[in-house]
CSV table of C-alpha atoms and ligand atoms in Angstrom, one decimal:
chain,number,residue,atom,x,y,z
A,1,MET,CA,-60.5,-6.4,-66.7
A,2,ALA,CA,-62.8,-3.6,-65.8
A,3,THR,CA,-63.5,0.1,-66.1
A,4,SER,CA,-63.7,2.5,-63.1
A,5,ARG,CA,-65.4,1.0,-60.1
A,6,PHE,CA,-67.7,3.3,-58.1
A,7,ARG,CA,-68.5,2.7,-54.4
A,8,SER,CA,-71.7,2.8,-52.3
A,9,SER,CA,-72.4,2.1,-48.6
A,10,GLU,CA,-75.6,0.4,-49.7
A,11,PRO,CA,-74.7,-3.3,-50.4
A,12,ALA,CA,-77.0,-3.9,-53.3
A,13,LEU,CA,-75.9,-0.7,-55.1
A,14,ASP,CA,-72.3,-1.5,-54.4
A,15,ALA,CA,-72.8,-4.9,-56.0
A,16,LEU,CA,-74.4,-3.2,-59.0
A,17,TYR,CA,-71.4,-0.9,-59.3
A,18,ASP,CA,-69.0,-3.9,-59.2
A,19,ASP,CA,-71.0,-5.6,-62.0
A,20,LEU,CA,-71.2,-2.4,-64.0
A,21,SER,CA,-67.4,-2.1,-63.8
A,22,SER,CA,-66.7,-5.6,-65.1
A,23,HIS,CA,-69.2,-4.9,-68.0
A,24,TYR,CA,-67.5,-1.7,-68.9
A,25,LEU,CA,-70.4,0.5,-67.9
A,26,GLN,CA,-70.5,3.6,-65.8
A,27,PRO,CA,-73.4,5.3,-63.9
A,28,LEU,CA,-73.8,8.9,-65.1
A,29,TRP,CA,-75.2,9.9,-61.7
A,30,GLU,CA,-71.8,9.2,-60.2
A,31,LEU,CA,-69.9,11.1,-62.8
A,32,ARG,CA,-68.8,14.7,-62.2
A,33,GLY,CA,-67.6,17.5,-64.4
A,34,LEU,CA,-69.1,16.3,-67.7
A,35,LEU,CA,-71.8,18.9,-68.3
A,36,THR,CA,-70.3,21.9,-66.7
A,37,PRO,CA,-72.1,25.3,-66.8
A,38,THR,CA,-69.2,26.9,-68.6
A,39,PRO,CA,-66.2,25.2,-70.4
A,40,ARG,CA,-63.8,23.4,-68.0
A,41,VAL,CA,-60.6,23.6,-69.9
A,42,ARG,CA,-57.4,21.8,-69.0
A,43,ALA,CA,-55.0,23.9,-71.0
A,44,VAL,CA,-53.8,27.0,-69.1
A,45,PRO,CA,-52.6,30.4,-70.4
A,46,TYR,CA,-48.8,30.3,-71.0
A,47,ARG,CA,-46.1,32.2,-72.7
A,48,TRP,CA,-42.9,30.9,-74.4
A,49,ARG,CA,-40.1,33.5,-74.6
A,50,ALA,CA,-38.5,34.2,-77.9
A,51,ASP,CA,-35.1,34.0,-76.3
A,52,ASP,CA,-35.6,30.5,-75.0
A,53,LEU,CA,-37.1,29.2,-78.2
A,54,THR,CA,-34.2,30.6,-80.3
A,55,LYS,CA,-31.4,29.4,-77.9
A,56,LEU,CA,-32.9,25.9,-77.4
A,57,GLY,CA,-33.6,25.6,-81.1
A,58,ARG,CA,-30.0,26.4,-81.8
A,59,ARG,CA,-28.8,23.8,-79.3
A,60,ALA,CA,-31.0,21.2,-80.9
A,61,GLY,CA,-29.5,22.2,-84.2
A,62,GLU,CA,-26.0,21.5,-83.0
A,63,LEU,CA,-26.9,18.1,-81.5
A,64,VAL,CA,-29.6,16.6,-83.5
A,65,PRO,CA,-29.4,15.8,-87.3
A,66,ILE,CA,-32.4,16.6,-89.4
A,67,ASP,CA,-33.1,13.0,-90.3
A,68,ARG,CA,-33.9,12.0,-86.7
A,69,GLY,CA,-37.5,12.0,-85.6
A,70,GLY,CA,-39.8,12.6,-88.5
A,71,ASP,CA,-37.3,14.5,-90.7
A,72,ARG,CA,-38.1,17.8,-88.9
A,73,ARG,CA,-36.1,19.5,-86.2
A,74,VAL,CA,-39.1,20.8,-84.2
A,75,LEU,CA,-39.6,21.8,-80.5
A,76,ALA,CA,-43.3,21.3,-79.6
A,77,MET,CA,-44.9,23.7,-77.1
A,78,SER,CA,-46.4,21.6,-74.4
A,79,ASN,CA,-49.2,23.2,-72.4
A,80,PRO,CA,-48.4,22.9,-68.6
A,81,GLY,CA,-52.1,21.9,-68.0
A,82,LEU,CA,-52.0,18.9,-70.4
A,83,ASP,CA,-50.0,16.4,-68.3
A,84,GLY,CA,-47.0,16.3,-70.6
A,85,ALA,CA,-48.8,16.0,-73.9
A,86,PRO,CA,-46.9,17.7,-76.7
A,87,PHE,CA,-49.8,20.0,-77.5
A,88,VAL,CA,-50.3,23.7,-77.0
A,89,SER,CA,-54.0,23.0,-76.3
A,90,SER,CA,-56.3,20.0,-76.6
A,91,THR,CA,-57.0,21.1,-80.2
A,92,LEU,CA,-53.8,22.6,-81.7
A,93,TRP,CA,-50.1,21.9,-82.1
A,94,ALA,CA,-47.6,24.7,-82.0
A,95,ALA,CA,-43.8,24.4,-82.4
A,96,VAL,CA,-40.6,26.1,-83.4
A,97,GLN,CA,-38.7,24.6,-86.3
A,98,TYR,CA,-35.0,25.1,-86.9
A,99,LEU,CA,-33.2,24.6,-90.2
A,100,GLN,CA,-29.5,25.0,-90.7
A,101,PRO,CA,-27.8,26.3,-93.8
A,102,ASN,CA,-27.6,23.7,-96.6
A,103,GLU,CA,-30.2,21.5,-94.8
A,104,ALA,CA,-33.3,20.1,-96.3
A,105,ALA,CA,-36.3,18.6,-94.5
A,106,PRO,CA,-37.6,16.0,-97.1
A,107,ALA,CA,-41.0,16.0,-98.6
A,108,HIS,CA,-43.9,14.3,-96.9
A,109,ARG,CA,-47.6,14.8,-96.5
A,110,HIS,CA,-50.2,14.2,-93.7
A,111,THR,CA,-53.9,14.9,-93.1
A,112,PRO,CA,-53.2,17.4,-90.3
A,113,ALA,CA,-53.0,20.8,-91.9
A,114,ALA,CA,-50.1,23.1,-91.0
A,115,LEU,CA,-49.2,26.8,-91.3
A,116,ARG,CA,-45.9,28.6,-90.8
A,117,PHE,CA,-45.4,32.1,-89.6
A,118,VAL,CA,-42.0,33.6,-89.8
A,119,LEU,CA,-41.0,35.6,-86.7
A,120,GLN,CA,-37.5,36.4,-87.8
A,121,GLY,CA,-34.9,35.9,-90.6
A,122,ASP,CA,-35.2,34.5,-94.1
A,123,GLY,CA,-33.5,32.2,-96.6
A,124,VAL,CA,-35.7,29.1,-96.3
A,125,TYR,CA,-38.1,28.1,-99.0
A,126,THR,CA,-40.9,25.5,-98.6
A,127,ARG,CA,-42.1,23.5,-101.6
A,128,VAL,CA,-45.9,22.8,-101.4
A,129,ASP,CA,-47.0,20.2,-103.9
A,130,GLY,CA,-43.8,21.1,-105.8
A,131,ASP,CA,-44.4,24.9,-105.8
A,132,PRO,CA,-41.4,26.7,-104.1
A,133,ILE,CA,-42.4,29.4,-101.7
A,134,THR,CA,-39.8,31.7,-100.1
A,135,MET,CA,-40.2,32.5,-96.5
A,136,ALA,CA,-39.3,35.8,-94.8
A,137,ARG,CA,-40.2,37.7,-91.7
A,138,GLY,CA,-43.9,38.3,-91.2
A,139,ASP,CA,-44.9,35.9,-94.1
A,140,LEU,CA,-47.6,33.3,-93.6
A,141,VAL,CA,-47.2,30.0,-95.5
A,142,LEU,CA,-49.9,27.3,-95.7
A,143,THR,CA,-49.3,23.6,-96.1
A,144,PRO,CA,-52.9,22.4,-96.1
A,145,SER,CA,-54.1,18.9,-95.4
A,146,TRP,CA,-52.5,16.1,-97.6
A,147,THR,CA,-50.3,18.5,-99.6
A,148,PHE,CA,-46.6,17.4,-100.0
A,149,HIS,CA,-44.2,19.8,-98.3
A,150,GLU,CA,-40.5,20.1,-97.8
A,151,HIS,CA,-38.2,22.8,-96.4
A,152,HIS,CA,-34.9,23.9,-97.8
A,153,ASN,CA,-32.3,26.3,-96.5
A,154,PRO,CA,-29.9,27.3,-99.3
A,155,GLY,CA,-28.9,30.4,-97.4
A,156,ASP,CA,-25.9,30.9,-95.1
A,157,VAL,CA,-27.7,31.5,-91.7
A,158,PRO,CA,-30.0,29.2,-89.7
A,159,MET,CA,-33.7,30.0,-89.7
A,160,THR,CA,-36.5,29.4,-87.2
A,161,TRP,CA,-40.2,29.8,-87.6
A,162,LEU,CA,-43.5,29.0,-85.9
A,163,ASP,CA,-45.5,25.9,-87.0
A,164,VAL,CA,-49.2,25.5,-86.1
A,165,LEU,CA,-51.0,22.3,-86.9
A,166,ASP,CA,-54.5,21.0,-86.2
A,167,LEU,CA,-53.0,17.7,-85.3
A,168,PRO,CA,-54.9,17.1,-82.0
A,169,ILE,CA,-58.2,17.7,-83.7
A,170,VAL,CA,-57.4,15.3,-86.5
A,171,ALA,CA,-56.1,12.8,-84.0
A,172,ALA,CA,-59.3,13.1,-81.9
A,173,LEU,CA,-61.3,12.4,-85.0
A,174,GLY,CA,-59.2,9.3,-85.8
A,175,ALA,CA,-58.2,10.7,-89.2
A,176,VAL,CA,-54.4,11.0,-89.1
A,177,PHE,CA,-52.6,9.7,-92.2
A,178,PHE,CA,-49.0,10.3,-93.1
A,179,GLU,CA,-46.7,9.3,-95.9
A,180,PRO,CA,-43.2,10.2,-97.0
A,181,ALA,CA,-42.7,11.2,-100.7
A,182,THR,CA,-41.2,8.7,-103.0
A,183,GLY,CA,-39.1,9.4,-106.0
A,184,PRO,CA,-36.0,11.5,-106.4
A,185,GLU,CA,-35.3,14.5,-104.2
A,186,VAL,CA,-35.9,17.8,-105.9
A,187,THR,CA,-33.4,20.5,-105.1
A,188,ALA,CA,-32.8,24.0,-106.5
A,189,GLY,CA,-31.1,27.2,-105.7
A,190,ARG,CA,-33.1,30.3,-105.2
A,191,PRO,CA,-36.5,29.5,-106.7
A,192,ALA,CA,-38.6,31.8,-108.9
A,193,ARG,CA,-41.8,33.5,-107.6
A,194,SER,CA,-44.3,30.8,-106.7
A,195,ALA,CA,-47.1,29.8,-109.1
A,196,THR,CA,-49.6,30.2,-106.2
A,197,GLU,CA,-48.7,33.8,-105.9
A,198,ARG,CA,-48.6,34.5,-109.6
A,199,ARG,CA,-52.1,32.9,-110.0
A,200,TRP,CA,-53.8,34.1,-106.8
A,201,GLY,CA,-51.6,36.7,-105.2
A,202,ALA,CA,-52.4,39.8,-107.3
A,203,GLY,CA,-54.1,41.4,-104.3
A,204,ALA,CA,-56.6,44.3,-104.5
A,205,GLY,CA,-59.5,42.0,-105.1
A,206,LEU,CA,-58.2,40.6,-108.3
A,207,THR,CA,-58.5,36.8,-109.0
A,208,PRO,CA,-58.6,34.8,-112.2
A,209,ALA,CA,-62.2,35.2,-113.6
A,210,GLU,CA,-64.6,32.3,-112.9
A,211,ALA,CA,-61.9,30.3,-111.0
A,212,ARG,CA,-62.9,28.9,-107.6
A,213,ALA,CA,-60.8,26.7,-105.4
A,214,LEU,CA,-61.6,23.0,-106.0
A,215,SER,CA,-59.8,22.2,-102.7
A,216,PRO,CA,-61.3,22.8,-99.3
A,217,TYR,CA,-58.5,25.3,-98.6
A,218,SER,CA,-57.2,28.6,-100.1
A,219,PRO,CA,-55.4,28.2,-103.4
A,220,LEU,CA,-53.2,31.2,-102.3
A,221,LEU,CA,-50.6,29.5,-100.1
A,222,VAL,CA,-48.5,32.5,-99.0
A,223,TYR,CA,-49.4,35.9,-97.6
A,224,ARG,CA,-46.6,38.4,-97.7
A,225,TRP,CA,-45.7,40.7,-94.9
A,226,THR,CA,-45.4,43.8,-97.2
A,227,ASP,CA,-49.1,43.4,-98.0
A,228,THR,CA,-50.2,42.7,-94.4
A,229,ASP,CA,-48.2,45.6,-93.1
A,230,ALA,CA,-49.6,48.0,-95.7
A,231,ALA,CA,-53.2,46.8,-95.0
A,232,LEU,CA,-52.8,47.4,-91.3
A,233,ASP,CA,-51.4,50.9,-91.7
A,234,ALA,CA,-54.1,51.9,-94.1
A,235,LEU,CA,-56.8,50.5,-91.8
A,236,LEU,CA,-55.5,52.3,-88.8
A,237,GLU,CA,-55.4,55.5,-90.8
A,238,VAL,CA,-58.7,55.4,-92.5
A,239,ASP,CA,-60.6,54.3,-89.4
A,240,GLY,CA,-58.7,56.6,-87.1
A,241,THR,CA,-58.6,53.9,-84.4
A,242,PRO,CA,-55.5,52.7,-82.4
A,243,ASP,CA,-56.5,49.0,-83.0
A,244,ALA,CA,-56.8,47.3,-86.3
A,245,THR,CA,-57.0,43.6,-87.3
A,246,VAL,CA,-56.8,42.0,-90.8
A,247,ARG,CA,-57.9,38.4,-91.5
A,248,PHE,CA,-56.2,36.2,-94.0
A,249,ARG,CA,-58.8,34.8,-96.4
A,250,ASP,CA,-59.2,32.5,-99.3
A,251,PRO,CA,-59.2,34.9,-102.3
A,252,SER,CA,-61.4,32.5,-104.3
A,253,ARG,CA,-64.3,32.2,-101.8
A,254,ASP,CA,-65.7,33.8,-98.7
A,255,ARG,CA,-64.0,31.7,-96.1
A,256,ASP,CA,-60.9,31.2,-93.9
A,257,ILE,CA,-57.6,30.0,-95.4
A,258,MET,CA,-58.2,26.4,-94.2
A,259,PRO,CA,-61.2,24.5,-92.9
A,260,THR,CA,-59.7,24.2,-89.4
A,261,MET,CA,-57.7,27.3,-88.8
A,262,ARG,CA,-58.2,31.1,-88.9
A,263,CYS,CA,-55.3,33.6,-89.1
A,264,GLU,CA,-55.4,37.2,-88.2
A,265,MET,CA,-52.8,40.0,-87.7
A,266,ARG,CA,-53.5,42.8,-85.2
A,267,ARG,CA,-51.7,46.1,-84.8
A,268,LEU,CA,-52.0,48.3,-81.7
A,269,LEU,CA,-50.7,51.8,-81.5
A,270,PRO,CA,-48.5,52.7,-78.5
A,271,GLY,CA,-50.4,53.0,-75.2
A,272,THR,CA,-53.5,51.1,-76.4
A,273,THR,CA,-55.3,48.7,-74.1
A,274,THR,CA,-57.8,46.5,-75.8
A,275,ARG,CA,-61.2,45.5,-74.4
A,276,ARG,CA,-61.2,42.3,-72.4
A,277,ASP,CA,-62.8,39.4,-74.4
A,278,ARG,CA,-63.1,35.7,-74.4
A,279,GLN,CA,-64.2,33.1,-76.9
A,280,THR,CA,-64.6,29.3,-77.4
A,281,GLY,CA,-61.7,27.6,-79.0
A,282,THR,CA,-57.9,28.1,-78.7
A,283,ARG,CA,-55.9,31.1,-79.8
A,284,ILE,CA,-52.2,30.9,-80.4
A,285,CYS,CA,-50.6,34.3,-80.6
A,286,ALA,CA,-47.1,35.4,-81.6
A,287,VAL,CA,-45.5,38.8,-81.3
A,288,LEU,CA,-44.0,39.9,-84.5
A,289,ASP,CA,-42.9,43.4,-83.4
A,290,GLY,CA,-43.1,45.7,-80.4
A,291,SER,CA,-43.6,45.1,-76.7
A,292,GLY,CA,-46.5,45.0,-74.3
A,293,THR,CA,-48.4,42.7,-72.0
A,294,ALA,CA,-51.2,40.1,-72.2
A,295,GLN,CA,-53.6,39.7,-69.4
A,296,LEU,CA,-54.8,36.1,-69.7
A,297,GLY,CA,-57.3,35.1,-66.9
A,298,ASP,CA,-55.6,36.0,-63.6
A,299,GLU,CA,-52.1,36.1,-65.1
A,300,SER,CA,-50.2,38.9,-66.8
A,301,PHE,CA,-47.4,38.1,-69.3
A,302,ASP,CA,-44.7,40.5,-70.4
A,303,LEU,CA,-44.3,40.3,-74.2
A,304,ALA,CA,-41.3,40.9,-76.5
A,305,PRO,CA,-40.8,40.2,-80.2
A,306,GLY,CA,-40.8,36.5,-81.0
A,307,ASP,CA,-42.7,35.5,-77.9
A,308,VAL,CA,-45.6,33.0,-78.4
A,309,PHE,CA,-48.6,32.6,-76.1
A,310,VAL,CA,-51.7,30.5,-75.9
A,311,VAL,CA,-55.1,31.7,-74.9
A,312,PRO,CA,-57.2,28.6,-73.9
A,313,SER,CA,-60.9,28.3,-74.6
A,314,TRP,CA,-63.0,30.8,-72.7
A,315,CYS,CA,-60.0,32.4,-70.9
A,316,THR,CA,-60.3,36.1,-70.7
A,317,HIS,CA,-57.8,38.0,-72.9
A,318,GLN,CA,-56.7,41.6,-72.9
A,319,LEU,CA,-53.7,43.2,-74.6
A,320,HIS,CA,-51.7,46.3,-73.7
A,321,ALA,CA,-49.3,47.9,-76.2
A,322,ARG,CA,-46.2,49.6,-74.7
A,323,THR,CA,-44.9,50.4,-78.2
A,324,ARG,CA,-46.5,49.9,-81.6
A,325,PHE,CA,-47.5,46.2,-81.2
A,326,ASP,CA,-48.0,43.6,-84.0
A,327,VAL,CA,-49.6,40.3,-82.9
A,328,PHE,CA,-50.3,37.3,-85.2
A,329,THR,CA,-53.1,35.0,-84.1
A,330,THR,CA,-54.1,31.5,-85.3
A,331,SER,CA,-57.3,30.0,-83.9
A,332,ASP,CA,-59.5,26.9,-84.4
A,333,SER,CA,-62.6,29.2,-84.8
A,334,PRO,CA,-63.6,27.8,-88.2
A,335,VAL,CA,-64.2,24.4,-86.5
A,336,LEU,CA,-66.3,26.0,-83.8
A,337,GLU,CA,-68.3,28.0,-86.3
A,338,ALA,CA,-68.9,25.0,-88.5
A,339,LEU,CA,-70.2,23.1,-85.5
A,340,GLY,CA,-72.4,25.9,-84.2
A,341,LEU,CA,-70.2,26.1,-81.1
A,342,HIS,CA,-68.6,29.5,-81.5
A,343,ARG,CA,-69.3,32.0,-78.7
A,344,SER,CA,-67.5,35.2,-78.0
A,345,GLU,CA,-68.1,38.1,-75.7
A,346,GLN,CA,-66.6,41.3,-74.2
A,347,VAL,CA,-66.0,40.9,-70.5
A,348,ASP,CA,-66.1,43.9,-68.2
A,349,PRO,CA,-63.3,43.8,-65.7
B,1,GTQ,O1,-42.8,21.0,-91.1
B,1,GTQ,O2,-43.7,19.2,-91.9
B,1,GTQ,O3,-44.1,21.2,-86.4
B,1,GTQ,O4,-44.7,17.5,-90.3
B,1,GTQ,C1,-44.9,19.1,-87.0
B,1,GTQ,C2,-45.0,18.2,-88.1
B,1,GTQ,C3,-43.8,20.6,-88.6
B,1,GTQ,C4,-43.4,20.0,-91.0
B,1,GTQ,C5,-44.3,20.3,-87.3
B,1,GTQ,C6,-44.6,18.4,-89.3
B,1,GTQ,C7,-43.9,19.6,-89.6
B,2,FE2,FE1,-45.2,18.0,-92.2
């Protein structure tokens, strides 16, 4: 039993290396690539096409019952740079989930936090700690750390959506816990408007007086597309710019929706090219509407509605809009900011 064994042509040093190895010690002076001048990132930029995600999700739906493998029918996006790990980057999990009509994904909870962004369709509702939240195109739904969640499709068409979880971060910190719900299964037809929306979703800066979230995450668990869409249009118009971004926030405090993940929606007018930028941390982007291209590092990716792409840490990123272009982004920026590790800059080509 031993760790990596280093070699030297000097016999005494070579003998030391042998002994170090058997004592599970390694000489820093022989180690390369630890303290690099700029981030050395294993994840590479990559794009998953909507067409492939939908077709392969449907095939999984035909072949695999929901109760196999964690009670979720999910296809994880595996970054080509991560040697087969089922992670979109070293910090985030991204996946498409597929639910057939009359199927239910039973309740469970886990410490990794999740969010859902709906790229097409409707009909599914997700219960978060018992509160039923309907899901439709463009909606963002949160299932924060350790909240029970279950998905139901009482409609008559299958539905797919994008899942993003902070699972690799929580796993790296040795803090993954999971449990299925016990007790009778709750089912219902079309649920009423969720309590979270009735309490926190009035919009326009209105929240219950005095109330602040007791939890470390937003008490508003769903952000509706009609609100996001209207906010983007108004922002473009009032600022007179071709490029607008809104951020999804906790309405009860000045912070992101969850401690580990930031969500934003960007709208570009036709013909717009953004400035090239880069930042520390992973960005996962999904095209809701329109077409264009993303230049990520040395690679250019063509983009259509429903496509998902990953921008690894410190990789340069520039978008071009062919049509009006709506792009949803999730990042781990709150983690980098909390740790004092967030850096971003514009990069001249
Ligand atoms: O919907 O509960 O993509 O637990 C991965 C793990 C989705 C979920 C995922 C999960 C879920
Ligand atoms: Fe889950």
